[in-house]
Coordinates of N, CA and C in Angstrom, one line a residue:
M1 N 0.8 -1.2 0.0 CA 0.0 0.0 0.0 C 0.9 1.2 0.0
H2 N 1.9 1.2 0.7 CA 2.8 2.4 0.8 C 3.4 2.7 -0.5
A3 N 3.9 1.7 -1.3 CA 4.5 1.9 -2.6 C 3.4 2.5 -3.5
V4 N 2.2 2.0 -3.5 CA 1.2 2.4 -4.4 C 0.8 3.9 -4.1
S5 N 0.7 4.2 -2.8 CA 0.3 5.5 -2.4 C 1.4 6.5 -2.7
E6 N 2.7 6.1 -2.6 CA 3.8 7.0 -2.9 C 3.8 7.3 -4.4
G7 N 3.5 6.2 -5.2 CA 3.5 6.5 -6.7 C 2.3 7.4 -7.0
M8 N 1.2 7.2 -6.4 CA 0.1 8.1 -6.6 C 0.4 9.6 -6.2
R9 N 1.1 9.7 -5.1 CA 1.4 11.0 -4.6 C 2.4 11.7 -5.6
Q10 N 3.3 11.0 -6.1 CA 4.2 11.6 -7.1 C 3.5 12.0 -8.4
T11 N 2.6 11.1 -8.8 CA 1.9 11.4 -10.0 C 0.9 12.6 -9.9
M12 N 0.3 12.7 -8.7 CA -0.8 13.6 -8.5 C -0.4 14.9 -7.9
S13 N 0.9 15.0 -7.5 CA 1.3 16.3 -6.8 C 1.2 17.5 -7.7
S14 N 1.5 17.4 -9.0 CA 1.4 18.6 -9.8 C -0.1 19.0 -9.9
Y15 N -1.1 18.2 -9.6 CA -2.5 18.6 -9.6 C -3.0 19.0 -8.2
R16 N -2.0 19.0 -7.2 CA -2.3 19.4 -5.8 C -3.3 18.4 -5.2
V17 N -3.3 17.2 -5.6 CA -4.1 16.1 -5.0 C -3.4 15.5 -3.8
R18 N -4.0 15.5 -2.6 CA -3.4 14.9 -1.5 C -3.7 13.4 -1.4
V19 N -2.7 12.6 -1.1 CA -2.8 11.2 -1.0 C -2.3 10.9 0.4
M20 N -3.2 10.3 1.2 CA -2.9 10.0 2.6 C -3.1 8.5 2.9
V21 N -2.2 7.9 3.7 CA -2.4 6.5 4.1 C -2.7 6.6 5.6
I22 N -3.9 6.0 5.9 CA -4.3 5.9 7.3 C -4.4 4.4 7.7
S23 N -3.6 4.0 8.6 CA -3.5 2.6 9.0 C -4.0 2.4 10.4
P24 N -5.2 1.9 10.5 CA -5.7 1.6 11.9 C -5.2 0.3 12.4
G25 N -5.1 0.3 13.7 CA -4.7 -1.0 14.4 C -6.0 -1.8 14.6
V26 N -6.0 -2.6 15.7 CA -7.1 -3.5 16.0 C -8.3 -2.6 16.3
A27 N -9.4 -2.8 15.6 CA -10.6 -2.0 15.8 C -11.8 -2.9 16.0
K28 N -12.8 -2.3 16.7 CA -14.0 -3.0 16.9 C -14.7 -3.1 15.6
S29 N -15.1 -4.3 15.2 CA -15.7 -4.4 13.9 C -16.4 -5.8 13.9
E30 N -17.0 -6.1 12.7 CA -17.6 -7.4 12.6 C -16.7 -8.4 11.8
I31 N -15.4 -8.1 11.8 CA -14.5 -9.0 11.1 C -14.5 -10.4 11.7
D32 N -14.9 -10.5 13.0 CA -14.9 -11.8 13.6 C -15.9 -12.8 13.0
K33 N -16.9 -12.2 12.3 CA -17.9 -13.1 11.6 C -17.3 -13.6 10.3
T34 N -16.2 -13.1 9.9 CA -15.6 -13.6 8.6 C -14.4 -14.5 8.7
I35 N -13.9 -14.7 10.0 CA -12.7 -15.5 10.2 C -13.2 -17.0 10.4
T36 N -12.9 -17.8 9.4 CA -13.4 -19.2 9.5 C -12.4 -20.2 10.0
H37 N -11.1 -19.8 10.1 CA -10.1 -20.8 10.6 C -10.0 -20.6 12.1
Q38 N -10.3 -21.6 12.9 CA -10.4 -21.5 14.3 C -9.1 -21.0 15.0
D39 N -8.0 -21.5 14.6 CA -6.7 -21.0 15.2 C -6.5 -19.5 15.0
A40 N -6.8 -19.1 13.7 CA -6.7 -17.6 13.4 C -7.6 -16.8 14.2
Y41 N -8.9 -17.3 14.4 CA -9.9 -16.6 15.2 C -9.4 -16.5 16.6
D42 N -8.9 -17.6 17.2 CA -8.5 -17.6 18.6 C -7.4 -16.6 18.8
F43 N -6.4 -16.6 17.9 CA -5.3 -15.6 18.0 C -5.8 -14.2 17.9
W44 N -6.7 -13.9 17.0 CA -7.2 -12.5 16.8 C -8.0 -12.2 18.0
D45 N -8.9 -13.1 18.5 CA -9.8 -12.8 19.6 C -9.0 -12.5 20.9
S46 N -7.9 -13.3 21.1 CA -7.2 -13.0 22.4 C -6.5 -11.7 22.3
G47 N -6.0 -11.3 21.2 CA -5.4 -9.9 21.1 C -6.4 -8.8 21.3
R48 N -7.6 -9.0 20.7 CA -8.7 -8.0 20.8 C -9.1 -7.9 22.2
K49 N -9.2 -9.0 23.0 CA -9.7 -8.9 24.3 C -8.7 -8.1 25.2
Q50 N -7.4 -8.2 24.9 CA -6.4 -7.5 25.7 C -6.5 -6.0 25.4
L51 N -7.2 -5.6 24.4 CA -7.3 -4.2 24.0 C -8.7 -3.7 24.2
D52 N -9.5 -4.3 25.1 CA -10.8 -3.8 25.4 C -11.7 -3.8 24.1
G53 N -11.4 -4.8 23.2 CA -12.2 -4.9 22.0 C -11.6 -4.1 20.8
G54 N -10.6 -3.3 21.1 CA -9.9 -2.5 20.0 C -10.5 -1.1 20.0
L55 N -10.0 -0.4 18.9 CA -10.4 1.0 18.7 C -11.8 1.1 18.3
D56 N -12.5 2.2 18.7 CA -13.8 2.5 18.3 C -13.7 3.1 16.9
A57 N -14.6 2.7 16.0 CA -14.6 3.2 14.6 C -14.8 4.8 14.6
N58 N -15.5 5.3 15.6 CA -15.7 6.8 15.6 C -14.4 7.5 15.8
D59 N -13.5 6.9 16.6 CA -12.2 7.5 16.9 C -11.4 7.6 15.6
I60 N -11.4 6.5 14.8 CA -10.7 6.4 13.5 C -11.3 7.5 12.6
A61 N -12.6 7.5 12.5 CA -13.3 8.5 11.6 C -13.0 9.9 12.0
R62 N -12.9 10.2 13.3 CA -12.6 11.6 13.7 C -11.1 12.0 13.2
T63 N -10.2 11.0 13.3 CA -8.9 11.2 12.9 C -8.8 11.4 11.4
M64 N -9.5 10.6 10.7 CA -9.6 10.8 9.2 C -10.2 12.2 8.8
L65 N -11.2 12.6 9.5 CA -11.8 13.9 9.3 C -10.8 15.0 9.6
F66 N -10.0 14.9 10.6 CA -9.0 15.9 11.0 C -8.0 16.0 9.8
A67 N -7.5 14.9 9.3 CA -6.6 14.9 8.2 C -7.2 15.6 6.9
Y68 N -8.5 15.2 6.6 CA -9.2 15.8 5.5 C -9.4 17.3 5.6
E69 N -9.7 17.7 6.8 CA -10.0 19.2 7.0 C -8.8 20.1 7.0
L70 N -7.6 19.5 7.0 CA -6.4 20.3 6.9 C -6.4 21.2 5.6
P71 N -5.7 22.3 5.6 CA -5.7 23.1 4.4 C -5.2 22.3 3.2
Q72 N -5.7 22.7 2.0 CA -5.4 21.9 0.8 C -3.9 21.8 0.6
D73 N -3.1 22.8 1.0 CA -1.7 22.7 0.8 C -0.9 22.0 1.9
V74 N -1.6 21.3 2.8 CA -1.0 20.4 3.8 C -1.5 19.0 3.5
N75 N -0.5 18.1 3.5 CA -0.8 16.7 3.2 C -0.2 15.9 4.4
L76 N -1.0 15.3 5.2 CA -0.6 14.4 6.3 C -0.4 13.1 5.6
Q77 N 0.8 12.7 5.2 CA 1.0 11.6 4.3 C 0.7 10.2 4.9
E78 N 1.1 10.0 6.2 CA 0.8 8.7 6.8 C 0.5 8.9 8.3
M79 N -0.5 8.1 8.7 CA -0.9 8.0 10.1 C -1.1 6.5 10.5
T80 N -0.6 6.1 11.6 CA -0.9 4.8 12.2 C -1.7 5.1 13.5
I81 N -2.9 4.5 13.6 CA -3.7 4.8 14.7 C -3.9 3.4 15.5
T82 N -3.4 3.4 16.7 CA -3.6 2.1 17.4 C -4.1 2.4 18.9
H83 N -4.6 1.4 19.5 CA -4.9 1.4 20.9 C -3.6 1.6 21.7
T84 N -3.7 2.3 22.8 CA -2.4 2.6 23.5 C -1.8 1.3 24.0
G85 N -2.6 0.2 24.2 CA -2.1 -1.0 24.7 C -1.6 -2.0 23.6
Q86 N -1.8 -1.5 22.3 CA -1.4 -2.4 21.2 C 0.1 -2.4 21.0
E87 N 0.8 -3.6 21.1 CA 2.2 -3.6 21.0 C 2.7 -3.8 19.5
F88 N 1.9 -4.2 18.6 CA 2.3 -4.4 17.2 C 1.7 -3.5 16.3

């Protein structure tokens, strides 16, 4: 994703298009309904429980809105948003 976004950023900079990468950590979602491999689910679930279920989607959305509302000549190129207890 980083290589693709960097290529887009280089291509679009002359048009003043901002390209941002926002990488959320473990978040509260319905992904648990899509994990079919039991070992993978158990690993994911144990990590999620250590983080009180993960980030709230509204916190991620507010951060994205902050980046979007910056002046057009400001590009916040990359953000990683994680729970304060997330080690990875």
